[in-house]
Coordinates of C-alpha atoms in Angstrom, one line a residue:
Chain A
X1 CA 333.8 18.3 21.0
X2 CA 336.2 17.2 18.7
X3 CA 333.9 16.4 16.0
X4 CA 332.3 20.5 16.6
X5 CA 335.9 20.9 15.9
X6 CA 336.6 19.4 13.1
X7 CA 332.8 20.7 11.5
X8 CA 333.5 23.9 12.2
X9 CA 336.9 23.7 10.5
X10 CA 334.8 21.8 7.3
X11 CA 332.4 25.0 6.6
X12 CA 334.2 27.8 7.4
X13 CA 337.8 26.3 5.4
X14 CA 337.3 23.6 2.8
X15 CA 333.9 23.2 1.0
X16 CA 333.8 19.1 -1.1
X17 CA 334.1 19.0 -4.6
X18 CA 330.9 18.4 -5.1
X19 CA 329.7 22.4 -2.9
X20 CA 331.8 24.0 -5.2
X21 CA 330.7 23.2 -7.9
X22 CA 326.7 23.8 -7.0
X23 CA 328.7 26.6 -6.1
X24 CA 330.0 28.2 -9.2
X25 CA 326.4 27.0 -10.8
X26 CA 324.7 29.1 -8.6
X27 CA 327.0 32.0 -9.7
X28 CA 326.8 31.4 -13.3
X29 CA 323.0 31.0 -13.7
X30 CA 322.7 34.6 -11.1
X31 CA 325.0 35.8 -13.6
X32 CA 323.6 35.0 -16.3
X33 CA 319.6 36.4 -14.5
X34 CA 321.8 40.0 -14.1
X35 CA 322.6 40.0 -17.3
X36 CA 319.7 39.4 -19.4
X37 CA 317.9 41.8 -17.2
X38 CA 320.4 44.3 -18.4
X39 CA 321.6 42.9 -21.3
X40 CA 318.3 45.0 -24.2
X41 CA 319.0 48.3 -21.8
X42 CA 322.4 48.2 -22.7
X43 CA 322.0 47.2 -26.1
X44 CA 319.1 50.4 -26.9
X45 CA 321.9 52.0 -25.0
X46 CA 324.6 51.4 -27.3
X47 CA 322.5 51.5 -30.3
X48 CA 320.4 54.8 -29.7
X49 CA 324.5 56.3 -29.7
X50 CA 325.1 54.5 -33.8
X51 CA 324.8 55.1 -36.4
X52 CA 322.1 53.5 -38.5
X53 CA 324.5 51.4 -40.6
X54 CA 326.5 50.0 -38.3
X55 CA 322.5 48.8 -36.6
X56 CA 321.9 46.9 -40.3
X57 CA 324.5 45.7 -40.5
X58 CA 326.1 44.4 -36.7
X59 CA 323.4 42.0 -34.7
X60 CA 324.1 43.4 -31.4
X61 CA 327.0 45.7 -29.7
X62 CA 327.2 47.2 -26.8
X63 CA 329.6 49.6 -27.7
X64 CA 328.7 51.3 -31.3
X65 CA 331.6 52.2 -33.2
X66 CA 330.7 55.3 -35.0
X67 CA 329.0 58.1 -32.0
X68 CA 326.1 59.7 -33.5
X69 CA 324.3 61.9 -31.3
X70 CA 321.2 61.5 -34.9
X71 CA 318.9 60.2 -33.2
X72 CA 318.6 62.2 -30.2
X73 CA 319.0 65.6 -32.4
X74 CA 315.7 64.1 -34.3
X75 CA 314.1 63.3 -31.2
X76 CA 314.3 66.5 -29.9
X77 CA 313.5 68.6 -32.8
X78 CA 310.6 66.0 -32.5
X79 CA 308.6 67.9 -30.4
X80 CA 306.5 66.0 -29.6
X81 CA 309.5 64.3 -27.6
X82 CA 309.7 66.6 -25.9
X83 CA 306.3 68.0 -24.6
X84 CA 305.6 64.1 -23.6
X85 CA 308.4 64.1 -20.9
X86 CA 307.9 68.0 -20.0
X87 CA 304.0 66.6 -19.2
X88 CA 305.6 63.7 -17.9
X89 CA 307.7 65.4 -15.6
X90 CA 305.0 67.9 -14.1
X91 CA 302.6 64.9 -14.0
X92 CA 305.0 63.0 -11.4
X93 CA 305.8 65.7 -9.5
X94 CA 302.5 67.1 -8.8
X95 CA 300.9 63.9 -8.6
X96 CA 303.7 62.9 -5.5
X97 CA 303.6 65.6 -3.6
X98 CA 299.5 65.1 -3.9
X99 CA 299.9 61.6 -3.0
X100 CA 302.4 62.1 -0.9
X101 CA 300.5 64.9 1.7
X102 CA 297.4 62.2 1.9
X103 CA 298.8 59.2 2.0
X104 CA 301.0 60.8 5.0
X105 CA 297.7 62.9 7.4
X106 CA 295.6 59.7 6.3
X107 CA 297.9 57.4 8.1
X108 CA 298.9 59.0 11.4
X109 CA 295.2 59.0 13.3
X110 CA 295.5 55.1 11.8
X111 CA 299.2 54.4 13.1
X112 CA 297.7 55.6 16.6
X113 CA 296.2 52.3 19.0
X114 CA 294.1 54.7 19.8
X115 CA 292.4 56.4 17.6
X116 CA 288.6 56.0 18.0
X117 CA 287.2 54.9 14.4
X118 CA 290.4 53.1 13.3
X119 CA 289.0 50.0 13.1
X120 CA 286.0 51.0 10.9
X121 CA 287.9 53.3 9.3
X122 CA 291.0 50.3 8.5
X123 CA 288.6 47.9 7.1
X124 CA 286.5 50.0 4.9
X125 CA 290.5 50.5 3.3
X126 CA 291.1 47.0 3.0
X127 CA 287.4 46.3 0.7
X128 CA 288.7 48.7 -1.5
X129 CA 291.8 46.5 -2.0
X130 CA 289.1 43.6 -2.4
X131 CA 286.2 44.8 -4.4
X132 CA 286.0 47.6 -7.1
X133 CA 283.4 49.9 -9.0
X134 CA 285.2 48.8 -12.3
X135 CA 286.8 50.3 -14.8
X136 CA 283.8 51.3 -15.7
X137 CA 281.9 53.1 -13.7
X138 CA 285.3 54.7 -12.2
X139 CA 285.1 56.1 -15.6
X140 CA 281.7 57.8 -15.7
X141 CA 282.2 58.7 -12.4
X142 CA 284.9 60.3 -12.4
X143 CA 283.8 62.0 -15.3
X144 CA 280.3 62.8 -13.9
X145 CA 283.4 64.9 -11.2
X146 CA 284.6 67.1 -14.5
X147 CA 288.2 65.0 -15.0
X148 CA 288.4 64.4 -18.4
X149 CA 291.1 65.6 -20.3
X150 CA 292.3 66.9 -17.0
X151 CA 296.0 66.1 -15.2
X152 CA 293.8 65.0 -12.3
X153 CA 292.1 62.6 -13.7
X154 CA 295.0 61.0 -13.0
X155 CA 296.4 61.9 -10.0
X156 CA 292.6 62.4 -8.6
X157 CA 292.1 58.1 -7.9
X158 CA 295.6 57.8 -7.0
X159 CA 296.0 59.7 -4.1
X160 CA 296.0 57.0 -2.1
X161 CA 296.8 53.7 -2.2
X162 CA 296.2 51.1 0.4
X163 CA 298.8 49.4 0.1
X164 CA 301.4 52.6 0.5
X165 CA 299.2 53.4 3.6
X166 CA 299.7 50.0 5.2
X167 CA 303.3 50.8 4.6
X168 CA 303.3 53.8 6.2
X169 CA 301.0 53.4 8.9
X170 CA 303.4 50.0 9.7
X171 CA 306.5 52.7 9.7
X172 CA 304.8 55.1 12.2
X173 CA 303.9 52.3 14.5
X174 CA 307.1 50.9 14.8
X175 CA 309.3 54.5 15.8
X176 CA 309.4 54.6 19.8
X177 CA 305.8 55.0 21.2
X178 CA 308.0 57.7 23.9
X179 CA 308.6 60.2 21.4
X180 CA 305.3 61.0 21.2
X181 CA 305.1 61.0 24.8
X182 CA 307.4 63.3 25.0
X183 CA 306.2 66.0 23.0
X184 CA 302.9 65.5 24.2
X185 CA 304.0 65.9 27.5
X186 CA 305.2 69.1 26.1
X187 CA 301.8 70.3 25.5
X188 CA 302.7 69.6 21.2
X189 CA 299.4 69.2 19.8
X190 CA 298.7 66.1 17.5
X191 CA 299.4 68.1 14.9
X192 CA 303.0 69.6 15.9
X193 CA 303.9 65.8 16.9
X194 CA 303.1 64.4 13.2
X195 CA 305.0 67.7 11.5
X196 CA 307.6 68.3 14.0
X197 CA 308.9 64.5 15.4
X198 CA 307.0 62.2 13.2
X199 CA 308.0 63.7 9.4
X200 CA 311.3 64.1 9.8
X201 CA 312.1 60.6 11.6
X202 CA 309.8 59.1 8.2
X203 CA 313.0 59.8 5.5
X204 CA 313.0 56.3 4.5
X205 CA 309.4 55.5 4.5
X206 CA 308.8 58.9 2.6
X207 CA 311.3 57.9 0.2
X208 CA 310.4 54.4 -0.4
X209 CA 306.6 55.5 -0.8
X210 CA 307.7 58.3 -3.3
X211 CA 308.9 55.9 -5.5
X212 CA 306.2 53.8 -5.8
X213 CA 304.2 56.8 -6.6
X214 CA 306.4 59.1 -8.6
X215 CA 307.2 55.7 -10.7
X216 CA 303.5 54.7 -10.8
X217 CA 302.9 58.1 -12.2
X218 CA 306.3 58.0 -14.8
X219 CA 305.5 54.4 -16.5
X220 CA 301.4 55.3 -16.5
X221 CA 300.3 54.7 -20.0
X222 CA 296.9 53.2 -19.7
X223 CA 295.0 55.5 -17.5
X224 CA 296.5 59.0 -19.9
X225 CA 294.3 57.3 -22.8
X226 CA 291.4 56.5 -20.7
X227 CA 291.2 60.0 -19.2
X228 CA 293.6 62.3 -22.1
X229 CA 291.8 63.8 -25.2
X230 CA 293.9 66.9 -26.3
X231 CA 297.1 65.6 -27.9
X232 CA 299.5 68.7 -26.0
X233 CA 297.9 66.8 -22.7
X234 CA 299.8 63.2 -24.1
X235 CA 303.0 62.2 -21.6
X236 CA 305.4 60.2 -22.5
X237 CA 304.5 57.2 -22.8
X238 CA 301.5 57.7 -25.0
X239 CA 304.5 59.3 -27.6
X240 CA 306.6 56.5 -26.5
X241 CA 304.5 53.8 -28.0
X242 CA 303.3 55.4 -30.6
X243 CA 306.8 56.0 -31.7
X244 CA 307.8 52.9 -31.2
X245 CA 304.2 50.2 -31.6
X246 CA 301.9 51.8 -34.2
X247 CA 305.1 52.4 -36.9
X248 CA 303.5 53.2 -39.4
X249 CA 303.2 57.7 -37.5
X250 CA 307.0 57.1 -37.2
X251 CA 307.4 56.8 -41.0
X252 CA 305.4 59.8 -41.8
X253 CA 306.8 61.7 -39.3
X254 CA 310.2 61.3 -40.4
X255 CA 309.7 62.0 -43.9
X256 CA 310.1 65.9 -43.1
X257 CA 313.3 64.7 -41.4
X258 CA 314.9 62.9 -44.3
X259 CA 315.5 66.2 -46.4
X260 CA 317.5 68.0 -43.0
X261 CA 320.0 65.2 -42.2
X262 CA 320.1 63.0 -45.1
X263 CA 319.1 59.5 -44.3
X264 CA 316.4 58.6 -40.9
X265 CA 318.0 57.1 -38.6
X266 CA 314.6 55.6 -38.0
X267 CA 315.7 53.0 -35.7
X268 CA 318.3 54.6 -33.9
X269 CA 315.5 56.8 -32.7
X270 CA 313.2 54.4 -31.5
X271 CA 316.2 53.6 -29.4
X272 CA 316.9 57.2 -28.6
X273 CA 313.1 57.4 -27.6
X274 CA 313.3 53.9 -24.8
X275 CA 315.8 55.8 -23.6
X276 CA 314.2 59.1 -22.9
X277 CA 312.3 57.5 -21.5
X278 CA 313.0 55.2 -19.8
X279 CA 316.5 57.2 -17.2
X280 CA 314.8 59.5 -15.6
X281 CA 313.2 56.3 -13.5
X282 CA 317.0 54.7 -13.7
X283 CA 318.9 57.9 -12.6
X284 CA 316.1 58.2 -9.2
X285 CA 316.2 54.3 -8.9
X286 CA 319.8 54.6 -6.9
X287 CA 319.7 57.0 -4.0
X288 CA 316.7 55.5 -3.0
X289 CA 317.7 52.1 -3.9
X290 CA 318.8 52.0 0.0
X291 CA 315.0 52.3 1.6
X292 CA 312.9 50.7 -0.9
X293 CA 313.6 46.9 0.3
X294 CA 313.5 48.5 4.0
X295 CA 309.6 50.1 3.8
X296 CA 309.1 46.2 1.5
X297 CA 309.9 44.5 4.1
X298 CA 308.3 47.3 6.5
X299 CA 304.9 46.6 4.6
X300 CA 305.3 43.1 4.4
X301 CA 305.2 42.4 8.2
X302 CA 301.3 42.3 8.7
X303 CA 300.3 44.7 10.4
Chain B
X1 CA 285.2 41.3 36.9
X2 CA 284.8 44.9 36.5
X3 CA 281.2 44.5 35.0
X4 CA 279.9 45.7 32.0
X5 CA 280.3 49.5 33.2
X6 CA 283.7 51.2 31.4
X7 CA 285.0 51.8 34.8
X8 CA 289.2 50.8 35.6
X9 CA 289.3 50.2 39.6
X10 CA 293.0 51.2 40.4
X11 CA 294.0 50.4 44.3
X12 CA 296.8 52.3 45.0
X13 CA 299.8 51.7 47.7
X14 CA 298.1 53.0 50.2
X15 CA 294.4 51.8 50.6
X16 CA 293.0 54.3 48.8
X17 CA 290.8 53.5 45.4
X18 CA 290.4 55.7 42.2
X19 CA 288.2 55.0 39.5
X20 CA 289.7 56.1 36.1
X21 CA 286.2 56.8 33.5
X22 CA 287.2 55.9 29.9
X23 CA 286.7 59.5 27.9
X24 CA 282.8 60.3 26.8
X25 CA 284.0 59.7 22.3
X26 CA 282.5 63.5 22.7
X27 CA 285.5 64.7 25.0
X28 CA 288.5 62.0 22.7
X29 CA 287.5 63.8 19.0
X30 CA 287.9 67.0 21.2
X31 CA 291.1 66.5 22.4
X32 CA 292.2 64.7 19.3
X33 CA 290.8 66.6 17.0
X34 CA 294.0 67.0 14.6
X35 CA 293.7 63.3 14.3
X36 CA 290.4 63.9 12.6
X37 CA 290.7 66.7 10.4
X38 CA 294.3 64.9 9.0
X39 CA 291.9 62.1 8.6
X40 CA 289.4 63.5 7.2
X41 CA 291.2 64.4 3.3
X42 CA 291.5 60.4 3.8
X43 CA 288.3 60.1 4.1
X44 CA 287.1 61.8 1.8
X45 CA 288.9 60.6 -1.1
X46 CA 288.1 56.8 -0.3
X47 CA 284.2 58.5 -0.3
X48 CA 284.3 59.9 -3.5
X49 CA 286.6 58.0 -5.2
X50 CA 286.6 54.4 -4.2
X51 CA 283.1 54.0 -2.6
X52 CA 280.8 56.3 -5.3
X53 CA 281.8 54.2 -8.4
X54 CA 281.1 51.1 -6.6
X55 CA 277.7 52.9 -6.1
X56 CA 278.5 53.1 -9.9
X57 CA 277.7 49.4 -10.8
X58 CA 274.1 49.6 -10.2
X59 CA 274.6 50.8 -14.5
X60 CA 275.2 47.1 -14.7
X61 CA 271.3 46.6 -14.2
X62 CA 270.1 49.0 -16.8
X63 CA 270.5 50.0 -19.8
X64 CA 272.5 53.0 -19.4
X65 CA 271.9 56.3 -21.7
X66 CA 273.7 58.7 -20.9
X67 CA 271.2 61.8 -22.1
X68 CA 269.1 59.9 -19.1
X69 CA 272.0 59.8 -16.6
X70 CA 272.2 56.8 -14.0
X71 CA 269.4 57.3 -12.2
X72 CA 267.3 58.4 -15.2
X73 CA 267.8 55.1 -17.0
X74 CA 266.2 52.0 -17.4
X75 CA 266.0 49.0 -15.3
X76 CA 266.6 45.5 -16.8
X77 CA 267.3 43.3 -13.9
X78 CA 270.3 40.4 -15.0
X79 CA 269.5 41.4 -18.3
X80 CA 273.1 43.2 -19.3
X81 CA 275.1 39.7 -17.2
X82 CA 273.0 37.2 -18.8
X83 CA 273.6 39.5 -22.3
X84 CA 277.6 38.8 -21.6
X85 CA 276.8 35.0 -20.9
X86 CA 275.5 34.1 -24.4
X87 CA 277.8 36.5 -26.1
X88 CA 280.2 34.1 -28.0
X89 CA 283.4 35.4 -26.3
X90 CA 282.7 34.9 -23.4
X91 CA 283.6 31.6 -23.3
X92 CA 287.2 32.5 -25.5
X93 CA 287.4 35.4 -22.9
X94 CA 287.0 32.6 -20.0
X95 CA 289.6 30.6 -21.8
X96 CA 292.0 33.0 -22.5
X97 CA 292.2 34.2 -19.0
X98 CA 291.9 31.4 -17.3
X99 CA 295.0 30.5 -19.6
X100 CA 297.3 33.3 -19.0
X101 CA 296.1 32.9 -15.4
X102 CA 298.3 28.7 -14.8
X103 CA 300.6 30.0 -16.9
X104 CA 301.6 32.9 -14.4
X105 CA 300.4 30.4 -11.5
X106 CA 303.4 27.6 -12.9
X107 CA 305.9 29.6 -14.4
X108 CA 306.1 32.9 -12.6
X109 CA 304.7 32.3 -9.3
X110 CA 307.9 30.1 -8.6
X111 CA 311.0 32.2 -10.4
X112 CA 310.9 34.7 -7.2
X113 CA 311.0 31.6 -5.6
X114 CA 313.7 29.8 -7.2
X115 CA 315.7 32.8 -7.5
X116 CA 315.8 33.6 -4.1
X117 CA 317.1 30.7 -2.8
X118 CA 320.1 30.5 -5.8
X119 CA 320.8 34.4 -3.8
X120 CA 320.2 32.7 -0.5
X121 CA 323.3 30.4 -1.2
X122 CA 325.7 32.7 -2.5
X123 CA 328.3 34.2 0.5
X124 CA 330.1 36.3 -1.5
X125 CA 328.0 39.3 -0.5
X126 CA 329.4 41.6 -3.6
X127 CA 327.9 39.2 -6.1
X128 CA 324.9 39.4 -3.8
X129 CA 323.9 43.6 -3.6
X130 CA 325.2 43.1 -7.8
X131 CA 322.9 40.6 -9.2
X132 CA 320.4 42.3 -6.6
X133 CA 320.8 46.0 -7.7
X134 CA 320.5 44.0 -11.6
X135 CA 317.6 42.2 -10.9
X136 CA 314.9 44.6 -9.3
X137 CA 315.6 47.6 -12.3
X138 CA 313.3 46.4 -14.9
X139 CA 310.1 46.3 -12.0
X140 CA 311.1 50.4 -12.1
X141 CA 310.4 50.7 -16.3
X142 CA 306.8 50.7 -17.4
X143 CA 305.0 48.5 -19.9
X144 CA 304.8 50.8 -22.6
X145 CA 308.5 50.2 -22.2
X146 CA 308.7 46.5 -21.7
X147 CA 306.5 46.5 -24.8
X148 CA 309.6 48.4 -27.0
X149 CA 312.2 46.4 -26.0
X150 CA 310.7 42.9 -26.9
X151 CA 309.2 44.9 -30.0
X152 CA 312.7 45.3 -30.7
X153 CA 314.3 42.4 -29.9
X154 CA 311.7 40.1 -31.0
X155 CA 310.7 41.5 -34.3
X156 CA 310.8 39.6 -37.4
X157 CA 312.3 42.6 -39.4
X158 CA 315.5 43.5 -37.6
X159 CA 314.9 42.3 -34.5
X160 CA 318.4 41.1 -33.2
X161 CA 317.6 37.9 -31.3
X162 CA 315.9 37.0 -35.2
X163 CA 318.9 38.3 -36.7
X164 CA 321.1 36.7 -34.6
X165 CA 318.2 33.6 -35.3
X166 CA 318.5 34.2 -38.4
X167 CA 322.3 33.6 -38.9
X168 CA 322.6 30.2 -37.6
X169 CA 319.4 28.1 -38.6
X170 CA 318.5 30.8 -41.4
X171 CA 315.0 30.6 -40.3
X172 CA 312.8 33.3 -37.9
X173 CA 310.8 32.9 -35.7
X174 CA 307.5 35.0 -34.9
X175 CA 306.4 35.3 -31.2
X176 CA 305.0 38.7 -31.8
X177 CA 302.0 38.5 -34.2
X178 CA 300.7 34.5 -34.1
X179 CA 298.2 33.0 -31.1
X180 CA 299.5 30.1 -30.4
X181 CA 303.0 31.9 -28.8
X182 CA 300.8 34.9 -26.7
X183 CA 300.6 33.3 -24.3
X184 CA 304.0 32.2 -23.3
X185 CA 305.1 35.5 -24.4
X186 CA 302.5 37.4 -22.0
X187 CA 304.7 35.0 -19.0
X188 CA 307.6 35.1 -20.1
X189 CA 307.3 39.6 -20.1
X190 CA 306.5 39.2 -16.0
X191 CA 308.8 36.7 -15.5
X192 CA 311.2 39.6 -17.0
X193 CA 309.9 42.6 -15.5
X194 CA 308.9 40.9 -11.8
X195 CA 311.1 38.2 -10.5
X196 CA 313.5 40.1 -9.8
X197 CA 311.6 42.3 -7.5
X198 CA 309.3 39.1 -6.5
X199 CA 312.7 38.2 -4.2
X200 CA 312.5 41.2 -1.8
X201 CA 309.7 39.7 0.0
X202 CA 311.4 36.0 0.0
X203 CA 314.6 37.6 0.9
X204 CA 313.2 39.4 4.2
X205 CA 311.9 36.6 5.2
X206 CA 315.0 35.0 5.2
X207 CA 316.9 37.6 6.6
X208 CA 314.9 36.7 9.7
X209 CA 315.9 32.9 9.9
X210 CA 319.1 33.1 12.7
X211 CA 322.4 31.5 11.0
X212 CA 323.0 29.2 14.0
X213 CA 320.5 27.3 12.4
X214 CA 322.5 26.1 9.8
X215 CA 325.5 25.9 11.5
X216 CA 323.8 23.7 14.1
X217 CA 323.0 21.5 11.3
X218 CA 325.4 21.6 9.7
X219 CA 327.4 20.5 12.4
X220 CA 324.5 17.6 12.3
X221 CA 326.0 16.7 9.4
X222 CA 322.7 18.3 7.1
X223 CA 324.0 19.0 3.6
X224 CA 323.4 21.9 0.9
X225 CA 320.2 20.3 0.0
X226 CA 318.7 19.0 3.1
X227 CA 319.4 23.1 4.5
X228 CA 317.5 24.2 2.5
X229 CA 314.6 22.0 2.4
X230 CA 314.9 21.6 6.4
X231 CA 315.4 25.5 7.5
X232 CA 315.1 27.5 4.7
X233 CA 312.5 26.5 3.1
X234 CA 309.6 26.3 6.2
X235 CA 311.4 29.5 6.8
X236 CA 309.6 31.2 3.2
X237 CA 306.5 29.2 3.7
X238 CA 304.3 31.4 4.5
X239 CA 304.8 34.0 2.4
X240 CA 305.0 31.7 -0.1
X241 CA 301.0 30.5 0.9
X242 CA 300.8 34.2 1.3
X243 CA 301.4 35.7 -1.9
X244 CA 299.8 32.7 -3.0
X245 CA 296.2 33.6 -1.9
X246 CA 296.9 37.0 -3.7
X247 CA 297.5 35.4 -7.0
X248 CA 295.0 32.9 -6.9
X249 CA 292.0 36.3 -6.1
X250 CA 293.5 38.1 -9.0
X251 CA 293.3 34.9 -10.9
X252 CA 291.1 36.6 -13.1
X253 CA 293.2 39.9 -13.5
X254 CA 295.5 39.4 -16.1
X255 CA 296.0 43.3 -16.1
X256 CA 294.9 45.5 -19.3
X257 CA 298.1 47.7 -19.5
X258 CA 300.6 44.7 -20.4
X259 CA 298.4 42.9 -23.1
X260 CA 296.6 45.5 -24.8
X261 CA 299.7 46.7 -25.9
X262 CA 301.4 43.6 -27.0
X263 CA 298.0 42.5 -28.3
X264 CA 297.0 42.4 -32.0
X265 CA 294.7 42.1 -34.8
X266 CA 296.7 38.1 -36.1
X267 CA 296.7 37.3 -31.6
X268 CA 293.8 38.6 -30.8
X269 CA 291.9 35.2 -30.6
X270 CA 294.3 33.9 -27.4
X271 CA 294.8 37.5 -26.4
X272 CA 291.8 38.8 -25.8
X273 CA 290.9 38.7 -21.6
X274 CA 288.6 39.8 -19.8
X275 CA 290.2 43.1 -18.8
X276 CA 290.5 44.4 -22.7
X277 CA 287.0 43.5 -23.2
X278 CA 285.5 45.9 -20.7
X279 CA 287.9 48.4 -22.2
X280 CA 287.3 48.3 -25.9
X281 CA 283.7 47.8 -25.6
X282 CA 282.9 49.1 -22.7
X283 CA 285.0 52.5 -23.6
X284 CA 285.7 52.5 -27.3
X285 CA 281.9 51.6 -28.5
X286 CA 280.0 52.9 -25.3
X287 CA 278.3 50.0 -24.4
X288 CA 278.5 51.1 -20.2
X289 CA 276.3 48.7 -18.8
X290 CA 276.7 45.3 -20.7
X291 CA 281.5 46.0 -20.0
X292 CA 280.5 47.0 -16.6
X293 CA 278.2 43.3 -15.9
X294 CA 280.7 41.6 -17.6
X295 CA 283.1 44.2 -14.7
X296 CA 280.9 43.0 -11.8
X297 CA 281.3 39.9 -12.5
X298 CA 285.2 40.1 -12.7
X299 CA 284.8 41.4 -9.7
X300 CA 283.1 39.3 -7.6
X301 CA 284.9 36.1 -8.6
X302 CA 288.3 37.6 -7.6
X303 CA 286.2 38.9 -4.2
X304 CA 285.2 34.6 -3.9
X305 CA 288.7 34.2 -5.1
X306 CA 290.2 35.4 -2.3
X307 CA 288.1 35.2 0.5
X308 CA 288.3 31.6 0.1
X309 CA 292.0 30.4 -0.6
X310 CA 292.5 32.7 2.6
X311 CA 289.8 30.5 4.4
X312 CA 291.3 27.2 3.5
X313 CA 295.1 28.8 4.3
X314 CA 293.4 29.0 7.3
X315 CA 292.2 26.1 7.6
X316 CA 295.5 24.3 6.8
X317 CA 296.6 26.1 9.5
X318 CA 298.2 28.7 8.4
X319 CA 297.4 32.6 9.2
X320 CA 296.7 34.1 6.5
X321 CA 296.1 37.2 5.4
X322 CA 292.9 38.7 5.7

């Protein structure tokens, strides 16, 4: 008994010196890790508002001395960036809505243990996670469907991610069975139970899975590169790549800008474009963050 | 006991018996017609966009020509596969793919585990949440942005890291256009982007650990390391093994986007992997059958690796994933 009291005091009130040193080290290491993830963003954000002079003179800064919007003016005046942004917004919204409709309606029947054919369909879905046609057969087949150079080539092949679908299915399964039973006794059809009872209760999973799908569409680069041919359809990621990584192009475009505003804010423009392409995702993130950890946790439970 | 008939006899409290019949499938489908209607679009999706392309793999055994179509093209058996294994590229691709994957396994795979062990030690919940919120962020930005940030930080002419490094040592270092640093560059990007997000699944497993176990062990005189070794690690062992199976299964999947974005003429010798090769040979050069064979080889090896590692995990007494 005496020993218990002692250790309780020991664990709550006092820690040994060695323990406290380890604590401090852990806090510092985690702080450094967190800093290393945000510093690149902060630097680019600061640089996008800075003058070119400051960017060449100082190696690193978080708050620019002289604020300038030149980089953004340039980025916005370049039609490609705005057009890419518009395309990405359209693609992301349309794609996410389609994906959610297909995934939710597909997951609901599969969430019912009594559903006949459930195992067959689930195995069929899981098999696609293990094996697939691969890039080239997909490319030929989707083109044969007439999807080439349309946004459908980006949306339709991504309609249901098996992983996301299973997260939704598990979420449905964990909702109290009594609700559905009560709805059934009151004469609700399966469809009505789904739309009136299940969907309103599924806000957390809808929020997190929408985020997953939305981020996927917003960030997509490779499919757009393969399937889109007309430059007026290019999303922001493709524009961003051509501005930053294929540096030869920027100097050509920049030539037009030289005469209008004096020196071209070359480096700052790249940074401004990076910011423009990043900010939309980061704006959504805080609102959905509380949901998605939950969503991922539910999905992590095998089902 | 009830025989093989699908019949269920229930005895009521007053001694009468009633027989419950299993509904016939037709009746069931009629009663739950909405469930089947809801299932239909998704089912069509899987058939049209997943299973039809699998059927399209037949072109790996043909000499596909766009004019004659998939079915009209000539059969060549395993000719395309043989051609693929015989190219000098094959060995280079295998080396790069496995090199990057194994480096990921050694350096990137443990990163989220270590990070979550650290986070698990933090008692101050506000600080913990702050760190978590920040380290999840990179997962949500695209590879294009990760690549852009990398260029802006590390390029030789005006990248921050190089400017700072030059101020200190008077020299520059170039990791973007050298073969020798390419693998490290890729794995470094992976760690930066995914290590934080990867902790979610481990922290979820740790959230299920009863805090009283720690208390009890402390009463018994266990120090920090013993708590970690005997409580925390066993709690996430199942998750670690599950993630390991997935990683081993994806050993040949190095991903297209990241490598495609970071690769250039100067580092291509160490940068070309199966995925990028299939893209350049297939979509850029139009050698559809040849690159389908390469893709099929990759898919089948991947399938064997997943099933194999899953089996090994099960034999070792773990639950596996399938």
